[in-house]
Amino acid sequence: MPPRTRDLTDPDWWRSAVVYQVYPRSFADGNGDGIGDLAGLIERVPYLRRLGIDAVWLSPFYPSALADGGYDVDDPRDVDPRIGTLAQFDDLVAALHAEGIRIVVDIVPNHSGSGHAWFRAALAAAPGSRERARYVFRDGLGADGSQPPSDWVSHFGGSAWTRVPDPSSASGRRGQWYLHLFAPEQPDFDWSNPEVREEFHDILRFWADRGVDGFRVDVAHGLAKDLDEPLRSYPRISRDVVPDDGSDPLFDRDEVHEIFRGWRRVLNEYDPPRAAVAEAWAPPSRLPLYARADELGQAFEFDLVLEPWDAERFRSTIEGALERARVVGASSTWVLSNHDLVRHASRFGLPRGTDLSAWLLRDGAEPVEDRALGLARATAGTLLLLALPGSAYLYQGEELGLPEVADLPIAALADPVWERHGHTAKGRDGCRVPLPWTTGGPSFGFGAGGAHLPQPSWFADFAVEAQERDPGSTLAFYRAALATRAEVTIGEGVTFGEATGHVIEVIREGGWRSITTFGSPAPLPPGEVLITSAPIAEGILPADATAWIRDPALAR
Ligand code: GLC
Ligand code: CA
């Protein structure tokens, strides 16, 4: 296997790429209105080049009412005017490609936004119409239809059904109900309708024609649903209870794979073929199905984000993920943070077993996070994952070691989770606070104006400007780690050293190994130290650290 390449014609780039997730509204604000935008992102392309990433994954930038951070897409073929224009999107693609950096865009096929032209037409049309058949409209239960069609609940809390006015009634009589597995502003498409399938093929082509290199597929496991009458009872939403035989009415059904085989045919119309990665919270045994070569190619491995900082748990999860990718000829994906999760620098600084949602409700006051410990583990974890075969997905701000903003004031919360859960969960805003670029200024250099979510004063300490001055900073570490990864041979072969309880040893082709300590120190094996996540002294790797070591003896 040749080393990873920035050659834009390489069809296999995604197998070992370092992909950096940009949540566009919070990355950089080019015009000072408090909302991150494409102009701000284009200005920061040199920053991304210096970081050493292979690709950007851009979270939704489409026109949206922002009922769910942009995952309520009102027009999947345009750019939100607050974020930019299609011409600027083309400029972004050109600017990234000029640096050998690829671009992956988010595609949201389970639902649209409620402002989408199709949904507005569906509301205006009669029950049984072609317009309504693109979504999931049903009559209510009970004599007057006042009960939802089933007991299904929304992922964000409350019923998954919302009733609409009857369009034929001037007096506002109430009519049918529509399905939304997420917020009411996110009506679900009916994927048994060929018109929906054609539409998404067309959307894929729209962006692939503009030079997009890949797609991150939102809620990939949710598209196929058992909508046969009578609707089955399903009063919960949880990955834990999705059976591993495809029999669930809403998630991970077998029919979903035929949809993605159709997508693969579209993606393969391009040279090189466009890449794709599934966001599928499916049972682990069924995850590889989404990653098959004739489907999306990759599926996010989320198991590690649920794991505590524990050598045995990390090791078995990593081995499981590698095996799942292997059986279908895919490559694994490594994730510790994204826009839906408490940042991993904070997770690893909290006592094992902390209920993160309850912690956020207490504004992070109790238990108090140990930031130094959290950061040590976070960087050790990242360096471990970068040592593995497969691709690594980084989330903006983790290269600064940014902790979660746990004490966002209630009035600032934008995540629908807060309202829909009846004020019992704060939601995901704490990892979406605009990035600090400078140590001062109205929004720490995010833009010339404010920030759409309030930044705490301690963001100054994490600013890019401060870290660029400090060779011992987290940013300097990430840059060095990505540069080292690009230098060492990254094939797909890997073996693990003997399990010792608190150490994970990864042995790679090309004569190097990675050692990670969990909770207590360990002696360093012989060889040339390529990079460490923490200072080493007298041949000892401290607790909660990772080192990469070249050892010619391994190559023999
Ligand atoms: C995915 C996204 C999340 C969004 C949801 C609904 O899980 O990552 O942010 O809320 O889908 O689109
Ligand atoms: Ca802006």
Coordinates of C-alpha atoms and ligand atoms in Angstrom, one line a residue:
M1 CA 0.0 0.0 0.0
P2 CA 1.6 3.3 -1.0
P3 CA 1.8 6.1 1.5
R4 CA -1.1 8.5 1.8
T5 CA -1.1 11.1 -0.9
R6 CA -2.5 14.5 -1.6
D7 CA -2.8 13.7 -5.3
L8 CA -6.3 14.7 -6.1
T9 CA -6.7 11.9 -8.6
D10 CA -6.1 9.2 -6.0
P11 CA -9.3 7.1 -5.8
D12 CA -8.3 5.6 -2.4
W13 CA -7.5 8.9 -0.5
W14 CA -10.4 8.4 1.9
R15 CA -9.0 5.1 3.3
S16 CA -6.4 6.9 5.4
A17 CA -7.4 10.5 5.3
V18 CA -7.3 13.0 8.2
V19 CA -10.6 14.7 7.9
Y20 CA -11.3 18.0 9.7
Q21 CA -14.9 18.8 10.5
V22 CA -15.9 22.4 10.0
Y23 CA -19.2 23.5 11.7
P24 CA -19.5 26.5 9.4
R25 CA -21.5 28.8 11.6
S26 CA -18.9 28.6 14.3
F27 CA -15.6 28.4 12.5
A28 CA -14.7 32.0 11.3
D29 CA -16.9 35.0 10.5
G30 CA -15.8 36.9 7.5
N31 CA -18.3 39.8 7.6
G32 CA -18.6 40.4 11.3
D33 CA -22.3 39.5 11.7
G34 CA -21.6 36.9 14.4
I35 CA -22.2 33.9 12.1
G36 CA -19.4 32.0 10.6
D37 CA -19.3 31.9 6.8
L38 CA -17.5 30.8 3.7
A39 CA -15.6 34.0 3.4
G40 CA -14.2 33.4 6.9
L41 CA -13.4 29.7 6.0
I42 CA -11.6 30.7 2.8
E43 CA -9.4 33.1 4.7
R44 CA -8.4 30.2 7.0
V45 CA -7.4 27.8 4.3
P46 CA -3.7 28.6 5.1
Y47 CA -4.4 27.6 8.7
L48 CA -5.8 24.3 7.5
R49 CA -2.9 23.7 5.3
R50 CA -0.5 24.3 8.2
L51 CA -2.5 21.9 10.3
G52 CA -1.8 19.2 7.8
I53 CA -5.3 17.8 7.2
D54 CA -6.2 15.9 4.1
A55 CA -9.9 16.9 3.8
V56 CA -12.5 19.2 5.2
W57 CA -15.9 17.9 6.1
L58 CA -18.3 20.8 5.9
S59 CA -21.4 20.5 8.1
P60 CA -24.6 21.8 6.6
F61 CA -24.3 25.3 5.0
Y62 CA -27.6 25.2 3.1
P63 CA -30.5 27.6 3.6
S64 CA -32.1 26.7 6.8
A65 CA -34.4 28.1 9.5
L66 CA -31.8 26.7 12.0
A67 CA -34.3 24.7 14.0
D68 CA -31.5 22.1 14.3
G69 CA -28.2 23.8 13.6
G70 CA -28.6 23.6 9.8
Y71 CA -29.7 19.9 9.7
D72 CA -33.1 21.3 8.7
V73 CA -32.3 21.9 5.1
D74 CA -34.7 24.2 3.1
D75 CA -32.8 24.0 -0.2
P76 CA -30.1 21.3 -0.7
R77 CA -28.8 23.0 -3.8
D78 CA -27.9 26.4 -2.4
V79 CA -25.9 28.2 0.3
D80 CA -27.5 30.0 3.2
P81 CA -27.2 33.7 2.4
R82 CA -25.9 34.2 5.9
I83 CA -23.1 31.8 5.1
G84 CA -22.3 32.9 1.5
T85 CA -23.1 32.1 -2.1
L86 CA -22.7 29.3 -4.5
A87 CA -19.9 31.3 -6.2
Q88 CA -18.1 31.4 -2.8
F89 CA -18.6 27.7 -2.4
D90 CA -16.9 27.2 -5.8
D91 CA -14.1 29.5 -4.6
L92 CA -13.7 27.4 -1.4
V93 CA -13.4 24.2 -3.4
A94 CA -10.8 25.8 -5.6
A95 CA -8.9 27.2 -2.6
L96 CA -8.8 23.8 -0.8
H97 CA -8.0 21.8 -4.0
A98 CA -5.1 24.2 -4.7
E99 CA -3.6 23.1 -1.4
G100 CA -4.3 19.4 -2.1
I101 CA -7.1 19.4 0.5
R102 CA -10.4 17.6 -0.4
I103 CA -13.9 18.6 0.6
V104 CA -16.7 16.4 1.9
V105 CA -20.1 17.9 2.4
D106 CA -22.9 16.8 4.7
I107 CA -26.0 15.4 3.0
V108 CA -29.2 15.1 5.0
P109 CA -31.5 12.6 3.3
N110 CA -33.8 11.5 6.2
H111 CA -35.7 14.8 6.3
S112 CA -35.9 18.3 4.9
G113 CA -36.5 21.5 6.7
S114 CA -40.1 22.6 7.0
G115 CA -39.3 25.6 4.7
H116 CA -38.4 23.3 1.8
A117 CA -40.5 23.9 -1.3
W118 CA -41.7 20.3 -1.3
F119 CA -42.9 20.5 2.2
R120 CA -44.7 23.8 1.7
A121 CA -46.4 22.3 -1.4
A122 CA -47.3 19.2 0.7
L123 CA -49.0 21.4 3.3
A124 CA -51.0 23.2 0.7
A125 CA -52.0 19.9 -1.1
A126 CA -54.8 17.5 -0.2
P127 CA -54.4 14.2 1.6
G128 CA -53.4 11.5 -0.8
S129 CA -51.8 13.9 -3.2
R130 CA -48.4 13.4 -5.0
E131 CA -47.1 16.4 -2.9
R132 CA -47.9 14.7 0.4
A133 CA -46.5 11.3 -0.8
R134 CA -42.9 12.7 -0.7
Y135 CA -43.3 12.9 3.1
V136 CA -45.1 10.7 5.6
F137 CA -48.6 12.0 6.2
R138 CA -51.2 9.9 8.0
D139 CA -54.7 10.5 9.4
G140 CA -54.8 10.7 13.2
L141 CA -56.4 8.0 15.3
G142 CA -59.7 8.4 17.2
A143 CA -63.1 9.5 15.9
D144 CA -61.8 13.0 15.2
G145 CA -58.3 12.1 14.2
S146 CA -57.0 14.0 17.2
Q147 CA -54.6 11.3 18.3
P148 CA -51.2 10.8 16.6
P149 CA -51.1 7.9 14.1
S150 CA -48.7 6.0 16.3
D151 CA -46.8 6.2 19.6
W152 CA -43.5 7.0 17.9
V153 CA -41.4 9.5 19.7
S154 CA -38.9 12.1 18.3
H155 CA -35.2 11.8 18.9
F156 CA -35.4 15.3 20.4
G157 CA -38.3 14.5 22.7
G158 CA -42.1 14.5 22.4
S159 CA -44.2 12.8 19.7
A160 CA -42.7 12.2 16.3
W161 CA -46.0 13.4 14.7
T162 CA -47.3 16.9 14.3
R163 CA -50.8 17.7 13.1
V164 CA -51.3 20.3 10.3
P165 CA -54.3 22.4 9.3
D166 CA -56.6 21.0 6.7
P167 CA -55.8 23.0 3.6
S168 CA -59.4 22.7 2.3
S169 CA -60.9 24.3 5.3
A170 CA -61.0 28.1 5.7
S171 CA -61.9 27.9 9.3
G172 CA -58.6 26.2 10.2
R173 CA -60.1 22.7 10.8
R174 CA -57.3 20.4 11.6
G175 CA -56.1 17.7 9.2
Q176 CA -53.5 15.0 8.9
W177 CA -50.3 14.4 10.8
Y178 CA -46.7 14.2 9.4
L179 CA -43.8 12.2 10.8
H180 CA -40.6 13.8 12.1
L181 CA -38.1 11.6 13.9
F182 CA -36.2 14.8 14.9
A183 CA -37.7 18.3 15.4
P184 CA -41.1 19.2 14.0
E185 CA -39.2 21.5 11.5
Q186 CA -37.6 18.3 10.1
P187 CA -40.3 16.4 8.2
D188 CA -39.2 12.9 7.2
F189 CA -39.1 11.9 3.6
D190 CA -40.8 8.7 2.4
W191 CA -38.0 6.8 0.8
S192 CA -40.3 4.2 -0.7
N193 CA -41.2 7.0 -3.2
P194 CA -39.1 6.8 -6.3
E195 CA -39.3 10.6 -6.7
V196 CA -37.4 11.0 -3.4
R197 CA -34.7 8.6 -4.6
E198 CA -34.3 10.4 -7.9
E199 CA -34.1 13.8 -6.2
F200 CA -31.2 12.7 -4.0
H201 CA -29.3 11.2 -6.9
D202 CA -29.7 14.6 -8.5
I203 CA -28.5 16.4 -5.3
L204 CA -25.4 14.1 -5.2
R205 CA -24.6 15.0 -8.8
F206 CA -25.2 18.7 -8.2
W207 CA -22.4 18.8 -5.6
A208 CA -20.1 16.2 -7.3
D209 CA -20.3 18.3 -10.4
R210 CA -19.0 21.3 -8.4
G211 CA -16.0 19.3 -7.4
V212 CA -17.0 17.9 -4.0
D213 CA -14.9 14.9 -3.2
G214 CA -17.2 13.1 -0.8
F215 CA -20.4 13.0 1.3
R216 CA -21.1 12.5 5.0
V217 CA -24.5 10.9 5.1
D218 CA -26.7 12.1 8.0
V219 CA -28.9 9.5 9.8
A220 CA -28.0 6.9 7.1
H221 CA -29.7 4.1 9.1
G222 CA -33.1 5.9 9.2
L223 CA -34.2 6.2 5.6
A224 CA -36.0 2.9 5.1
K225 CA -39.0 2.6 7.4
D226 CA -41.8 0.1 7.9
L227 CA -44.8 2.3 7.2
D228 CA -47.3 -0.5 6.5
E229 CA -50.6 -0.1 8.3
P230 CA -51.3 -0.6 11.1
L231 CA -48.1 1.2 12.2
R232 CA -46.2 -0.8 14.8
S233 CA -45.9 0.4 18.4
Y234 CA -42.4 1.9 19.0
P235 CA -42.5 4.1 22.0
R236 CA -38.8 4.8 22.3
I237 CA -35.7 5.8 20.2
S238 CA -32.4 4.2 21.3
R239 CA -29.6 2.5 19.5
D240 CA -29.4 0.0 22.4
V241 CA -32.6 -1.6 21.5
V242 CA -32.3 -1.7 17.7
P243 CA -32.3 -5.5 17.0
D244 CA -29.5 -6.8 14.9
D245 CA -31.7 -8.5 12.3
G246 CA -33.1 -5.6 10.4
S247 CA -36.6 -6.1 12.0
D248 CA -36.8 -2.6 13.6
P249 CA -39.6 -0.6 12.1
L250 CA -37.6 2.7 11.9
F251 CA -33.9 2.0 12.0
D252 CA -31.3 -0.1 10.2
R253 CA -33.8 -2.0 7.9
D254 CA -32.5 -4.2 5.2
E255 CA -34.1 -2.1 2.4
V256 CA -31.9 0.8 3.2
H257 CA -29.0 -0.9 1.5
E258 CA -30.7 -0.9 -1.9
I259 CA -30.9 2.9 -1.6
F260 CA -27.1 3.2 -1.0
R261 CA -26.3 0.8 -3.8
G262 CA -28.1 3.3 -6.0
W263 CA -26.0 6.1 -4.5
R264 CA -22.8 4.2 -5.2
R265 CA -23.7 3.9 -8.8
V266 CA -24.0 7.7 -8.9
L267 CA -20.8 8.3 -7.0
N268 CA -19.0 6.0 -9.4
E269 CA -20.0 8.1 -12.4
Y270 CA -17.2 10.4 -11.3
D271 CA -13.4 10.1 -11.7
P272 CA -12.2 9.6 -9.1
P273 CA -15.3 8.1 -7.6
R274 CA -16.8 10.3 -4.9
A275 CA -16.3 9.0 -1.3
A276 CA -19.0 8.6 1.3
V277 CA -19.3 7.9 5.0
A278 CA -22.4 6.8 6.8
E279 CA -23.5 8.3 10.1
A280 CA -25.4 5.2 11.1
W281 CA -26.1 4.4 14.8
A282 CA -26.7 0.8 13.8
P283 CA -25.9 -2.3 15.9
P284 CA -22.1 -2.8 15.6
S285 CA -22.6 -6.1 13.8
R286 CA -24.5 -4.4 11.0
L287 CA -22.4 -1.3 10.6
P288 CA -20.1 -2.9 8.0
L289 CA -23.1 -3.3 5.7
Y290 CA -23.1 0.4 5.1
A291 CA -19.4 0.4 4.4
R292 CA -19.5 -2.2 1.6
A293 CA -17.7 -1.2 -1.6
D294 CA -20.9 -1.1 -3.5
E295 CA -22.5 1.1 -0.9
L296 CA -21.0 4.1 1.0
G297 CA -17.5 2.7 1.6
Q298 CA -17.2 3.8 5.2
A299 CA -19.3 4.1 8.3
F300 CA -18.5 6.1 11.4
E301 CA -17.3 4.0 14.3
F302 CA -18.8 5.7 17.3
D303 CA -18.1 3.1 19.9
L304 CA -15.0 4.9 21.2
V305 CA -16.9 8.0 22.0
L306 CA -18.9 6.0 24.5
E307 CA -15.9 4.5 26.1
P308 CA -14.1 5.7 29.3
W309 CA -10.4 6.2 29.4
D310 CA -9.5 2.5 29.9
A311 CA -6.9 0.5 28.1
E312 CA -8.9 -2.7 27.8
R313 CA -12.0 -1.0 26.6
F314 CA -10.1 1.0 24.1
R315 CA -8.2 -2.0 22.8
S316 CA -11.3 -4.2 22.4
T317 CA -13.2 -1.4 20.7
I318 CA -10.3 -0.7 18.3
E319 CA -9.9 -4.3 17.5
G320 CA -13.6 -4.7 16.9
A321 CA -13.7 -1.7 14.6
L322 CA -10.7 -2.9 12.6
E323 CA -12.3 -6.2 12.2
R324 CA -15.7 -4.7 11.1
A325 CA -13.9 -2.7 8.4
R326 CA -11.8 -5.7 7.3
V327 CA -14.7 -8.0 6.6
V328 CA -16.1 -5.7 4.0
G329 CA -12.8 -4.4 2.6
A330 CA -13.5 -0.9 4.0
S331 CA -11.2 1.2 6.1
S332 CA -12.0 2.1 9.7
T333 CA -12.9 5.6 10.9
W334 CA -11.8 7.1 14.2
V335 CA -13.8 9.7 16.0
L336 CA -13.5 11.2 19.5
S337 CA -15.4 14.5 19.0
N338 CA -18.0 16.0 16.7
H339 CA -20.7 18.6 16.8
D340 CA -23.1 16.3 18.6
L341 CA -20.8 15.3 21.5
V342 CA -19.3 16.8 24.6
R343 CA -15.7 17.6 23.6
H344 CA -13.3 14.8 24.5
A345 CA -10.9 17.1 26.3
S346 CA -13.7 17.5 28.8
R347 CA -15.1 14.0 28.8
F348 CA -11.7 12.5 29.7
G349 CA -11.3 15.1 32.5
L350 CA -14.4 14.0 34.3
P351 CA -14.7 11.0 36.7
R352 CA -15.5 7.8 35.0
G353 CA -19.2 7.3 34.6
T354 CA -20.2 11.0 34.9
D355 CA -23.6 11.5 33.4
L356 CA -22.7 14.2 30.8
S357 CA -26.2 15.5 30.3
A358 CA -26.7 16.0 34.1
W359 CA -23.2 17.6 34.3
L360 CA -24.2 20.1 31.6
L361 CA -27.4 20.8 33.5
R362 CA -25.3 21.7 36.5
D363 CA -23.3 24.1 34.2
G364 CA -20.3 21.9 34.6
A365 CA -20.1 22.9 38.3
E366 CA -20.1 19.4 39.7
P367 CA -18.1 17.2 39.3
V368 CA -15.3 19.7 38.5
E369 CA -13.4 18.7 35.4
D370 CA -9.7 18.1 35.7
R371 CA -8.6 20.1 32.6
A372 CA -5.0 19.0 32.7
L373 CA -5.9 15.4 33.0
G374 CA -8.6 15.7 30.3
L375 CA -6.2 17.3 27.9
A376 CA -3.4 14.8 28.5
R377 CA -5.8 11.9 27.8
A378 CA -7.4 13.7 24.9
T379 CA -4.0 14.2 23.1
A380 CA -2.8 10.7 24.0
G381 CA -6.1 9.3 22.6
T382 CA -5.8 11.3 19.4
L383 CA -2.2 10.3 18.9
L384 CA -3.2 6.6 19.4
L385 CA -6.0 6.9 16.8
L386 CA -3.7 8.6 14.4
A387 CA -1.4 5.6 14.7
L388 CA -4.1 3.2 13.5
P389 CA -4.9 2.2 9.9
G390 CA -8.0 4.0 8.7
S391 CA -9.1 7.6 8.5
A392 CA -9.3 10.0 11.5
Y393 CA -12.1 12.5 11.8
L394 CA -11.1 15.6 13.9
Y395 CA -13.6 18.2 15.0
Q396 CA -12.8 21.9 14.8
G397 CA -11.2 23.2 18.0
E398 CA -9.9 19.9 19.2
E399 CA -6.5 20.9 17.8
L400 CA -6.7 23.7 20.4
G401 CA -7.5 21.3 23.2
L402 CA -10.8 23.2 23.6
P403 CA -12.9 22.0 26.5
E404 CA -16.7 22.0 26.4
V405 CA -18.4 25.2 27.3
A406 CA -20.6 23.7 30.0
D407 CA -22.1 26.8 31.5
L408 CA -23.8 28.4 28.5
P409 CA -26.7 30.5 29.8
I410 CA -30.1 29.0 29.2
A411 CA -31.1 32.1 27.2
A412 CA -28.3 31.4 24.7
L413 CA -29.2 27.8 23.9
A414 CA -30.1 27.1 20.3
D415 CA -30.3 23.3 20.3
P416 CA -33.9 22.1 20.0
V417 CA -33.1 19.5 22.6
W418 CA -33.5 22.0 25.5
E419 CA -37.2 22.9 24.7
R420 CA -38.2 19.5 23.3
H421 CA -36.9 17.7 26.4
G422 CA -38.9 20.0 28.6
H423 CA -35.7 21.7 30.0
T424 CA -34.2 18.5 31.2
A425 CA -31.3 18.4 28.8
K426 CA -29.2 21.4 27.6
G427 CA -28.2 19.8 24.3
R428 CA -25.2 20.2 22.1
D429 CA -24.4 23.9 22.0
G430 CA -21.4 23.6 24.3
C431 CA -19.2 22.1 21.6
R432 CA -20.5 24.6 19.0
V433 CA -19.2 27.8 20.5
P434 CA -17.3 29.9 17.9
L435 CA -13.6 29.3 17.9
P436 CA -11.1 31.6 19.5
W437 CA -8.5 32.8 17.0
T438 CA -7.0 35.7 18.9
T439 CA -6.5 36.4 22.6
G440 CA -8.6 39.6 22.5
G441 CA -11.2 41.4 20.3
P442 CA -14.9 41.3 20.4
S443 CA -15.2 37.6 19.6
F444 CA -11.5 36.4 20.1
G445 CA -10.9 36.9 16.4
F446 CA -13.8 34.8 15.3
G447 CA -15.0 37.9 13.5
A448 CA -15.0 41.6 13.7
G449 CA -18.3 41.5 15.6
G450 CA -19.8 39.2 18.2
A451 CA -20.4 35.4 18.3
H452 CA -23.7 33.7 17.9
L453 CA -23.1 31.7 21.0
P454 CA -21.3 33.4 23.9
Q455 CA -17.6 32.6 24.4
P456 CA -16.3 32.4 27.9
S457 CA -13.3 34.6 29.0
W458 CA -11.0 31.6 29.3
F459 CA -11.3 31.1 25.5
A460 CA -8.4 33.6 25.3
D461 CA -6.0 30.9 26.8
F462 CA -6.9 28.5 24.0
A463 CA -6.7 31.0 21.1
V464 CA -4.8 30.1 18.0
E465 CA -2.7 33.3 18.4
A466 CA -1.6 32.2 21.9
Q467 CA -0.8 28.7 20.8
E468 CA 1.1 29.7 17.7
R469 CA 3.6 31.4 20.1
D470 CA 4.0 28.4 22.2
P471 CA 6.0 25.4 20.9
G472 CA 4.5 23.3 23.7
S473 CA 0.9 24.1 22.7
T474 CA -1.8 21.6 21.7
L475 CA -1.9 23.2 18.3
A476 CA 1.8 22.7 17.8
F477 CA 1.3 19.1 18.9
Y478 CA -1.4 18.5 16.4
R479 CA 0.6 20.0 13.6
A480 CA 3.6 17.8 14.5
A481 CA 1.4 14.7 14.8
L482 CA -0.2 15.2 11.4
A483 CA 3.2 15.9 9.8
T484 CA 4.7 12.8 11.4
R485 CA 1.8 10.7 10.3
A486 CA 2.3 11.8 6.7
E487 CA 5.9 10.8 6.9
V488 CA 5.8 7.4 8.4
T489 CA 4.5 4.6 6.2
I490 CA 0.8 4.2 6.8
G491 CA -0.2 0.9 5.2
E492 CA -3.1 -1.0 6.5
G493 CA -1.3 -3.7 8.4
V494 CA -1.3 -3.6 12.2
T495 CA -0.6 -5.8 15.1
F496 CA -1.0 -5.2 18.8
G497 CA 1.5 -5.8 21.5
E498 CA 0.6 -8.1 24.4
A499 CA -2.2 -6.7 26.6
T500 CA -0.7 -5.6 29.8
G501 CA -3.6 -4.0 31.5
H502 CA -2.7 -0.3 31.2
V503 CA -0.8 -0.1 27.9
I504 CA -1.8 -0.3 24.3
E505 CA 1.0 -1.0 21.9
V506 CA 0.3 -0.7 18.2
I507 CA 2.9 -2.1 15.8
R508 CA 2.8 -0.8 12.3
E509 CA 4.4 -1.8 9.0
G510 CA 7.5 0.2 8.2
G511 CA 9.2 -0.3 11.5
W512 CA 7.4 1.8 14.0
R513 CA 5.1 1.4 17.0
S514 CA 2.8 3.5 19.1
I515 CA 2.6 3.1 22.9
T516 CA -0.2 4.6 25.0
T517 CA -0.4 4.5 28.8
F518 CA -3.6 4.5 30.7
G519 CA -3.4 5.7 34.3
S520 CA 0.2 4.8 35.1
P521 CA 3.6 5.2 33.4
A522 CA 5.5 2.7 31.4
P523 CA 9.1 2.3 30.2
L524 CA 9.7 3.3 26.6
P525 CA 10.7 0.6 24.2
P526 CA 14.0 1.1 22.3
G527 CA 14.2 3.2 19.2
E528 CA 13.9 6.8 17.9
V529 CA 11.1 8.8 19.5
L530 CA 9.2 10.3 16.6
I531 CA 6.6 12.2 18.6
T532 CA 5.0 12.1 22.1
S533 CA 1.9 13.7 23.5
A534 CA 3.7 14.5 26.8
P535 CA 7.3 15.1 27.8
I536 CA 9.3 12.0 28.5
A537 CA 12.1 11.7 31.1
E538 CA 14.6 9.0 31.6
G539 CA 13.1 6.5 29.2
I540 CA 9.7 6.6 30.9
L541 CA 6.4 7.5 29.2
P542 CA 4.3 9.2 31.9
A543 CA 0.7 8.1 32.6
D544 CA -1.9 9.0 30.0
A545 CA 0.4 9.7 27.2
T546 CA 1.3 8.3 23.7
A547 CA 4.6 8.0 22.0
W548 CA 5.5 6.9 18.5
I549 CA 8.9 5.1 18.2
R550 CA 10.8 4.0 15.1
D551 CA 12.6 0.8 15.7
P552 CA 14.4 -0.7 12.7
A553 CA 14.3 -4.1 14.4
L554 CA 10.5 -4.1 13.8
A555 CA 11.0 -3.7 10.0
R556 CA 12.9 -6.9 9.7
Ligands
GLC1 C1 -27.3 13.8 12.9 C2 -26.6 15.1 13.1 C3 -27.2 15.9 14.2 C4 -28.6 16.2 13.7 C5 -29.4 14.9 13.4 C6 -30.7 15.2 12.6 O1 -27.3 13.0 14.0 O2 -25.2 14.8 13.4 O3 -26.5 17.1 14.5 O4 -29.3 16.8 14.8 O5 -28.6 14.1 12.5 O6 -30.4 15.7 11.3
CA2 CA -20.8 36.1 8.9

